[in-house]
Amino acid sequence: MDSLALFFTGALLAGGIYWFVCVLGPAEQKGKRAVDLSGGSISAENVQDNYDKYWSFFRRPKEIETTEKVPDFVDTFYNLVTDIYEWGWGQSFHFSPSIPGKSHGEATRLHEEMAVDLINVRPGDRILDVGCGVGGPMRAIAAHSRAKVVGITINDYQVNRARTHNKKAGLDSLCEVVQGNFLEMPFPENSFDGAYSIEATCHAPKLEEVYAEIFRVLKPGSLYVSYEWVTTDKYKDSDPEHVEVIQGIERGDALPGLRNYTDIAETARKVGFEVVKEKDLAKPPSQPWWTRLQMGRIAYWRNHVVVTVLSALGIAPKGTVDVHEMLFKTADYLTRGGDSGIFTPMHMILCRKPEKKTETATNS
Ligand SMILES: C=C(CC[C@@H](C)[C@H]1CC[C@H]2C3=CC[C@H]4[C@H](C)[C@@H](O)CC[C@]4(C)[C@H]3CC[C@]12C)C(C)C
Ligand SMILES: C[S@@+](CC[C@H](N)C(=O)[O-])C[C@H]1O[C@@H](n2cnc3c(N)ncnc32)[C@H](O)[C@@H]1O
């Protein structure tokens, strides 16, 4: 081969790789590119070890049942997956029902706006986002309601991502992000005019602990809405296939144990909330939330190739391929859970913290 042919072959190959990785790379959202995939706050050389550590929690299931271990386990998980989520899904780490004629982005935004509409927020109110991720919902909600949103996440890397996105979106005067544990929040009691959590409290080992904290920081009379991950009335623990699907969801999503939908209102009442409304937002006439996962299958194969190549070249940390494969399998369990109706990620509960009892009411 003469040098000109060699040059053109090389250029073609380089162009092809650039196109595959950088142009095709961002599956859903411009912003996070495949070449920027990292292990969050974990240094590149420790990603593989942390992936192994993540699985070791499941080898000792008692560990993830204890409140003290869970934040560490969840934090490790989000260091491993945050970049892949942003790259392949976008800045909102949750599901929403499909809406015919609307894009995933629009359906996601409407699902988020519904949450803040339910808690009757006024411009200037201070509201809490419990488990805020990189802030996709927070920005949509602040822009829609003009309320001031304070988000809390256990994961330091997400705090930095969320702050960067808030600034870029020109919403940093309305959106604040705090690193902390939602089981022990660094906020005074009666300090928020409303609160919401979107697909986040499922990470709490005991729902009662996070609900009690939310109850504590809310002002009397204010509302809290949550979209909960739960098993439905169709789930039978005597059916091995049901058990396999639910365990698959727990393992691929850092869950210390999925709850049944009947536990949600019971827990809310136990910590002192009045339950205003409860509804599975996935039930018809809503369109399936899991079709987006199914539609992404070709992109996942492409992503697998991209991640494998980048890892082999030393651009993506060693271990990224394993994390991606775990998510790939999880997508299948989630789809099976949705399709069979045994699982929903959007069991909505709307609660009110009762007004303070008056002196007379207390005495009577
Ligand atoms: C609420 C939680 C997260 C929900 C979802 C945002 C994520 C659940 C599964 C994730 C994904 C699965 C497959 C990935 C795919 C293989 C990859 O190529 C691109 C990213 C995925 C689509 C990824 C994106 C986010 C999810 C849909 C839990 C954790 C409580
Ligand atoms: C699936 S993500 C959802 C994020 C966001 N609500 C959204 O929809 O984009 C779950 C979030 O809960 C947070 N989280 C889980 N356990 C937590 C804990 N103990 N304290 C604070 N945040 C926690 C995670 O860090 C993550 O940001």
Coordinates of C-alpha atoms and ligand atoms in Angstrom, one line a residue:
M1 CA 0.0 0.0 0.0
D2 CA 1.5 3.4 -0.9
S3 CA 1.6 6.1 1.6
L4 CA -1.3 8.0 0.1
A5 CA -3.6 5.0 0.3
L6 CA -2.4 4.4 3.9
F7 CA -3.2 8.1 4.7
F8 CA -6.7 7.9 3.3
T9 CA -7.4 4.5 5.0
G10 CA -6.2 6.0 8.3
A11 CA -8.3 9.2 7.8
L12 CA -11.4 7.1 7.0
L13 CA -10.9 5.0 10.0
A14 CA -10.4 7.9 12.3
G15 CA -13.5 9.7 10.8
G16 CA -15.5 6.5 11.3
I17 CA -14.5 6.2 14.9
Y18 CA -15.2 9.9 15.5
W19 CA -18.6 9.6 13.9
F20 CA -19.5 6.4 15.9
V21 CA -18.3 7.8 19.3
C22 CA -18.9 11.5 19.1
V23 CA -21.8 11.9 16.7
L24 CA -23.7 8.7 17.6
G25 CA -22.4 8.7 21.1
P26 CA -25.0 10.8 22.9
A27 CA -28.0 8.5 22.7
E28 CA -30.6 10.9 24.1
Q29 CA -29.2 14.2 25.2
K30 CA -26.5 16.4 23.9
G31 CA -24.3 17.4 26.8
K32 CA -22.7 14.2 28.1
R33 CA -20.5 12.6 25.5
A34 CA -19.3 9.0 25.5
V35 CA -15.7 10.2 25.6
D36 CA -16.5 12.0 28.9
L37 CA -17.8 8.9 30.7
S38 CA -16.3 8.7 34.2
G39 CA -16.9 7.0 37.5
G40 CA -18.3 10.1 39.1
S41 CA -16.4 11.0 42.2
I42 CA -14.5 7.7 42.0
S43 CA -11.1 7.9 40.3
A44 CA -10.8 6.0 37.0
E45 CA -8.5 3.3 38.4
N46 CA -11.0 2.5 41.2
V47 CA -14.2 2.1 39.1
Q48 CA -13.8 -1.7 38.7
D49 CA -13.2 -2.2 42.4
N50 CA -16.2 -0.1 43.3
Y51 CA -18.4 -2.1 40.9
D52 CA -17.3 -5.2 42.7
K53 CA -17.9 -3.5 46.0
Y54 CA -21.4 -2.6 44.8
W55 CA -22.2 -6.3 44.1
S56 CA -20.7 -7.3 47.5
F57 CA -23.6 -5.6 49.2
F58 CA -25.9 -8.1 47.5
R59 CA -23.8 -11.0 48.6
R60 CA -24.3 -9.8 52.2
P61 CA -28.0 -8.7 51.9
K62 CA -28.2 -7.9 55.7
E63 CA -25.7 -5.1 55.0
I64 CA -28.2 -3.2 52.8
E65 CA -31.0 -3.6 55.3
T66 CA -29.1 -1.5 57.8
T67 CA -29.7 2.2 57.6
E68 CA -26.0 3.1 58.2
K69 CA -24.7 1.1 55.2
V70 CA -27.3 2.2 52.6
P71 CA -26.2 5.7 51.8
D72 CA -22.7 4.4 51.1
F73 CA -24.1 1.7 48.8
V74 CA -26.4 4.1 47.0
D75 CA -23.6 6.7 46.7
T76 CA -21.3 4.1 45.1
F77 CA -24.1 3.1 42.7
Y78 CA -24.6 6.7 41.6
N79 CA -20.9 7.3 41.1
L80 CA -20.9 4.4 38.7
V81 CA -24.1 5.2 36.8
T82 CA -24.6 8.9 36.7
D83 CA -22.6 9.6 33.5
I84 CA -24.2 6.7 31.7
Y85 CA -27.7 7.8 32.7
E86 CA -27.0 11.4 31.5
W87 CA -25.5 10.1 28.3
G88 CA -28.2 7.5 27.5
W89 CA -31.3 9.0 29.1
G90 CA -30.9 12.7 29.9
Q91 CA -30.9 14.8 33.0
S92 CA -34.1 13.5 34.5
F93 CA -33.5 10.1 36.1
H94 CA -37.0 8.7 36.1
F95 CA -39.8 7.3 33.9
S96 CA -43.0 8.8 32.7
P97 CA -46.0 7.5 30.8
S98 CA -45.6 7.8 27.0
I99 CA -47.9 10.5 25.4
P100 CA -48.9 9.9 21.8
G101 CA -47.6 12.7 19.6
K102 CA -45.2 14.0 22.3
S103 CA -41.4 13.4 22.6
H104 CA -39.8 11.7 25.6
G105 CA -38.6 15.1 26.7
E106 CA -42.0 16.6 26.7
A107 CA -43.6 13.6 28.4
T108 CA -40.9 13.8 31.1
R109 CA -41.5 17.5 31.7
L110 CA -45.2 17.1 32.0
H111 CA -44.8 14.3 34.5
E112 CA -42.5 16.6 36.6
E113 CA -44.8 19.6 36.3
M114 CA -47.7 17.4 37.5
A115 CA -45.8 16.9 40.7
V116 CA -45.4 20.6 41.5
D117 CA -49.0 21.4 40.4
L118 CA -50.2 18.8 42.9
I119 CA -48.5 20.6 45.9
N120 CA -50.1 24.0 45.2
V121 CA -46.9 26.0 45.0
R122 CA -46.8 29.7 44.6
P123 CA -43.9 31.8 43.0
G124 CA -41.4 32.5 45.7
D125 CA -42.3 29.5 47.9
R126 CA -39.3 27.4 49.1
I127 CA -39.8 23.7 48.2
L128 CA -37.7 20.6 48.7
D129 CA -36.6 18.0 46.1
V130 CA -35.9 14.9 48.0
G131 CA -33.2 12.9 46.0
C132 CA -32.7 15.4 43.2
G133 CA -30.2 13.6 40.9
V134 CA -28.5 16.0 38.5
G135 CA -31.6 18.2 38.7
G136 CA -33.6 17.6 35.5
P137 CA -36.9 17.7 37.5
M138 CA -35.8 20.6 39.7
R139 CA -35.1 22.9 36.7
A140 CA -38.4 22.0 35.0
I141 CA -40.3 22.6 38.2
A142 CA -38.6 25.9 39.1
A143 CA -39.2 27.2 35.5
H144 CA -42.8 26.1 35.6
S145 CA -43.7 27.3 39.1
R146 CA -41.1 30.1 39.8
A147 CA -40.7 28.5 43.3
K148 CA -37.3 28.3 44.9
V149 CA -36.2 24.6 44.8
V150 CA -33.7 23.1 47.2
G151 CA -32.5 19.7 46.1
I152 CA -30.7 17.1 48.2
T153 CA -28.7 14.2 47.0
I154 CA -26.3 11.8 48.7
N155 CA -23.9 11.9 45.7
D156 CA -21.3 14.6 45.6
Y157 CA -20.7 14.1 41.8
Q158 CA -24.4 14.8 41.2
V159 CA -24.2 18.0 43.2
N160 CA -21.6 19.3 40.9
R161 CA -23.4 18.2 37.8
A162 CA -26.7 19.7 39.0
R163 CA -25.0 23.1 39.8
T164 CA -23.3 23.2 36.4
H165 CA -26.6 22.5 34.7
N166 CA -28.5 25.0 36.8
K167 CA -26.0 27.7 35.9
K168 CA -26.1 26.8 32.2
A169 CA -29.9 26.9 32.2
G170 CA -29.9 30.4 33.9
L171 CA -31.8 28.9 36.9
D172 CA -29.2 29.0 39.6
S173 CA -31.1 31.9 41.4
L174 CA -34.1 29.5 41.8
C175 CA -32.3 26.2 42.2
E176 CA -30.0 25.2 45.1
V177 CA -28.3 21.8 45.5
V178 CA -27.1 20.4 48.8
Q179 CA -25.1 17.2 49.4
G180 CA -26.6 15.2 52.3
N181 CA -28.5 12.2 53.4
F182 CA -32.3 12.4 53.2
L183 CA -32.6 10.2 56.3
E184 CA -31.0 13.0 58.4
M185 CA -31.5 16.3 56.5
P186 CA -29.5 19.4 57.3
F187 CA -32.6 21.6 57.4
P188 CA -34.5 23.1 60.3
E189 CA -38.0 21.9 61.1
N190 CA -41.0 23.7 59.5
S191 CA -38.8 25.3 56.9
F192 CA -40.3 24.3 53.5
D193 CA -43.6 25.3 51.8
G194 CA -43.8 22.0 50.0
A195 CA -41.8 18.9 49.0
Y196 CA -41.7 16.3 46.3
S197 CA -39.6 13.2 45.6
I198 CA -39.4 11.5 42.2
E199 CA -38.4 7.9 42.1
A200 CA -35.9 8.5 44.9
T201 CA -37.3 7.4 48.3
C202 CA -37.2 3.7 47.1
H203 CA -33.5 3.9 48.0
A204 CA -34.4 4.3 51.7
P205 CA -34.0 1.1 53.8
K206 CA -37.0 2.2 55.9
L207 CA -39.6 4.4 54.2
E208 CA -40.7 5.6 57.6
E209 CA -37.3 7.3 58.2
V210 CA -37.3 9.4 55.1
Y211 CA -41.1 10.3 55.4
A212 CA -40.5 11.3 59.1
E213 CA -37.7 13.6 58.0
I214 CA -39.8 15.2 55.2
F215 CA -42.7 15.6 57.7
R216 CA -40.3 17.4 60.1
V217 CA -39.0 20.0 57.6
L218 CA -42.3 20.8 56.1
K219 CA -44.4 23.8 57.4
P220 CA -47.8 22.7 58.9
G221 CA -50.5 22.8 56.3
S222 CA -48.1 22.2 53.4
L223 CA -48.1 19.3 50.9
Y224 CA -45.7 16.5 49.9
V225 CA -46.0 14.4 46.7
S226 CA -44.0 11.3 45.9
Y227 CA -43.7 9.0 42.9
E228 CA -42.8 5.6 44.5
W229 CA -41.4 2.4 43.1
V230 CA -43.5 -0.4 44.3
T231 CA -44.9 -3.9 43.6
T232 CA -48.6 -3.9 42.6
D233 CA -51.5 -6.1 43.6
K234 CA -50.5 -8.4 40.6
Y235 CA -47.3 -9.3 42.3
K236 CA -47.2 -12.8 43.9
D237 CA -44.2 -13.8 45.9
S238 CA -45.1 -17.4 45.3
D239 CA -44.4 -16.9 41.5
P240 CA -40.7 -17.5 40.8
E241 CA -40.8 -15.4 37.7
H242 CA -42.2 -12.4 39.7
V243 CA -39.5 -12.9 42.3
E244 CA -36.8 -13.0 39.6
V245 CA -38.0 -9.8 38.0
I246 CA -38.3 -7.9 41.2
Q247 CA -34.8 -9.1 42.4
G248 CA -33.4 -8.1 39.1
I249 CA -34.8 -4.6 39.5
E250 CA -33.5 -4.3 43.0
R251 CA -30.0 -5.4 42.1
G252 CA -29.7 -3.2 39.0
D253 CA -31.1 -0.1 40.7
A254 CA -29.5 -0.1 44.2
L255 CA -32.7 -0.8 46.1
P256 CA -32.5 -2.3 49.6
G257 CA -35.9 -4.0 48.9
L258 CA -38.9 -3.0 46.9
R259 CA -42.1 -2.2 48.9
N260 CA -45.6 -3.2 48.1
Y261 CA -48.0 -0.3 47.2
T262 CA -50.1 -1.0 50.4
D263 CA -47.1 0.1 52.6
I264 CA -46.9 3.6 51.2
A265 CA -50.1 5.3 52.6
E266 CA -49.7 3.3 55.8
T267 CA -46.2 4.7 56.4
A268 CA -47.3 8.2 55.5
R269 CA -50.1 8.1 58.1
K270 CA -47.7 6.5 60.7
V271 CA -45.4 9.5 60.6
G272 CA -48.3 12.0 60.9
F273 CA -49.3 12.9 57.3
E274 CA -52.9 13.1 56.1
V275 CA -53.2 11.2 52.8
V276 CA -54.9 13.4 50.3
K277 CA -54.7 11.2 47.2
E278 CA -53.0 8.0 46.1
K279 CA -52.9 6.7 42.5
D280 CA -50.8 4.5 40.3
L281 CA -50.0 6.9 37.4
A282 CA -49.0 3.9 35.2
K283 CA -52.5 2.5 35.1
P284 CA -54.6 2.9 31.9
P285 CA -55.6 5.3 30.3
S286 CA -51.9 6.1 30.8
Q287 CA -49.7 4.7 28.0
P288 CA -46.8 2.4 29.0
W289 CA -43.8 4.0 30.6
W290 CA -41.5 1.1 29.6
T291 CA -41.8 1.4 25.8
R292 CA -39.0 4.0 25.9
L293 CA -36.7 1.3 27.4
Q294 CA -37.8 -1.1 24.6
M295 CA -37.3 1.4 21.9
G296 CA -33.8 2.1 23.0
R297 CA -32.6 -1.5 22.4
I298 CA -30.7 -0.7 19.2
A299 CA -29.0 2.3 20.8
Y300 CA -28.0 0.1 23.8
W301 CA -26.1 -2.2 21.4
R302 CA -24.4 0.7 19.8
N303 CA -23.6 2.1 23.3
H304 CA -22.2 -1.3 24.3
V305 CA -19.8 -1.1 21.3
V306 CA -18.9 2.5 22.1
V307 CA -18.2 1.7 25.8
T308 CA -16.1 -1.4 24.9
V309 CA -14.0 0.5 22.4
L310 CA -13.5 3.5 24.8
S311 CA -12.6 1.2 27.6
A312 CA -10.1 -0.8 25.5
L313 CA -8.5 2.5 24.5
G314 CA -8.3 3.6 28.1
I315 CA -10.6 6.6 27.5
A316 CA -13.4 5.2 29.6
P317 CA -12.5 3.8 33.0
K318 CA -12.0 0.0 33.3
G319 CA -15.3 -1.3 34.8
T320 CA -17.5 0.9 32.6
V321 CA -18.4 -2.1 30.4
D322 CA -19.5 -4.1 33.4
V323 CA -21.7 -1.2 34.7
H324 CA -23.2 -0.7 31.2
E325 CA -24.0 -4.4 31.0
M326 CA -25.6 -4.3 34.4
L327 CA -27.9 -1.5 33.2
F328 CA -28.6 -3.3 30.0
K329 CA -29.9 -6.3 32.0
T330 CA -31.8 -4.0 34.3
A331 CA -33.6 -2.4 31.4
D332 CA -35.0 -5.9 30.6
Y333 CA -36.1 -6.6 34.2
L334 CA -37.8 -3.2 34.3
T335 CA -39.6 -3.9 31.0
R336 CA -40.8 -7.2 32.2
G337 CA -42.0 -5.7 35.5
G338 CA -43.9 -3.0 33.6
D339 CA -45.3 -5.3 30.9
S340 CA -46.6 -7.9 33.4
G341 CA -48.0 -5.1 35.6
I342 CA -46.3 -6.5 38.8
F343 CA -44.2 -3.3 39.2
T344 CA -44.8 0.4 38.9
P345 CA -42.3 3.3 39.3
M346 CA -45.0 5.9 39.6
H347 CA -47.3 5.1 42.5
M348 CA -48.2 8.6 43.4
I349 CA -49.0 9.7 47.0
L350 CA -50.1 13.2 47.9
C351 CA -49.9 14.0 51.7
R352 CA -50.5 17.0 53.9
K353 CA -48.8 17.9 57.1
P354 CA -51.7 18.8 59.4
E355 CA -52.0 22.4 60.6
K356 CA -50.8 22.8 64.2
K357 CA -53.4 21.9 66.7
T358 CA -54.7 25.1 68.4
E359 CA -54.3 25.4 72.2
T360 CA -58.0 24.7 72.7
A361 CA -58.0 21.7 70.3
T362 CA -55.0 20.2 72.2
N363 CA -56.7 20.7 75.5
S364 CA -60.1 19.4 74.5
Ligands
LIG1 C1 -35.2 5.7 39.4 C2 -34.2 5.0 39.1 C3 -33.6 5.1 37.7 C4 -34.6 5.0 36.6 C5 -34.0 5.1 35.2 C6 -33.6 6.6 34.9 C7 -32.8 4.2 34.8 C8 -33.2 2.7 35.1 C9 -32.4 1.8 34.1 C10 -31.5 2.8 33.4 C11 -30.9 2.5 32.0 C12 -31.0 1.2 31.5 C13 -30.3 0.8 30.3 C14 -29.2 1.8 29.9 C15 -28.6 1.5 28.5 C16 -28.1 0.1 28.5 C17 -27.5 2.5 28.2 O1 -26.9 2.2 26.9 C18 -27.9 3.9 28.2 C19 -28.6 4.2 29.6 C20 -29.7 3.3 29.9 C21 -30.9 3.5 29.0 C22 -30.1 3.6 31.4 C23 -30.7 5.0 31.6 C24 -31.3 5.2 32.9 C25 -32.4 4.1 33.3 C26 -33.5 4.0 32.4 C27 -33.6 4.0 40.0 C28 -32.2 3.8 40.1 C29 -34.3 4.1 41.4
LIG2 C1 -33.2 7.7 40.5 S1 -32.5 9.1 41.1 C2 -33.8 10.3 40.8 C3 -33.3 11.7 40.8 C4 -34.3 12.8 40.5 N1 -35.4 12.7 41.4 C5 -34.8 12.6 39.1 O1 -35.9 12.2 38.9 O2 -34.0 13.0 38.2 C6 -32.5 8.9 42.9 C7 -31.9 10.0 43.6 O3 -32.0 9.8 45.1 C8 -30.8 10.1 45.7 N2 -30.7 9.4 47.0 C9 -30.8 8.1 47.2 N3 -30.6 7.8 48.5 C10 -30.4 9.0 49.1 C11 -30.1 9.4 50.5 N4 -30.0 8.5 51.5 N5 -29.9 10.7 50.7 C12 -30.0 11.6 49.7 N6 -30.2 11.3 48.4 C13 -30.4 10.0 48.1 C14 -29.7 9.7 44.7 O4 -28.5 10.3 45.0 C15 -30.4 10.2 43.4 O5 -30.1 11.5 43.2

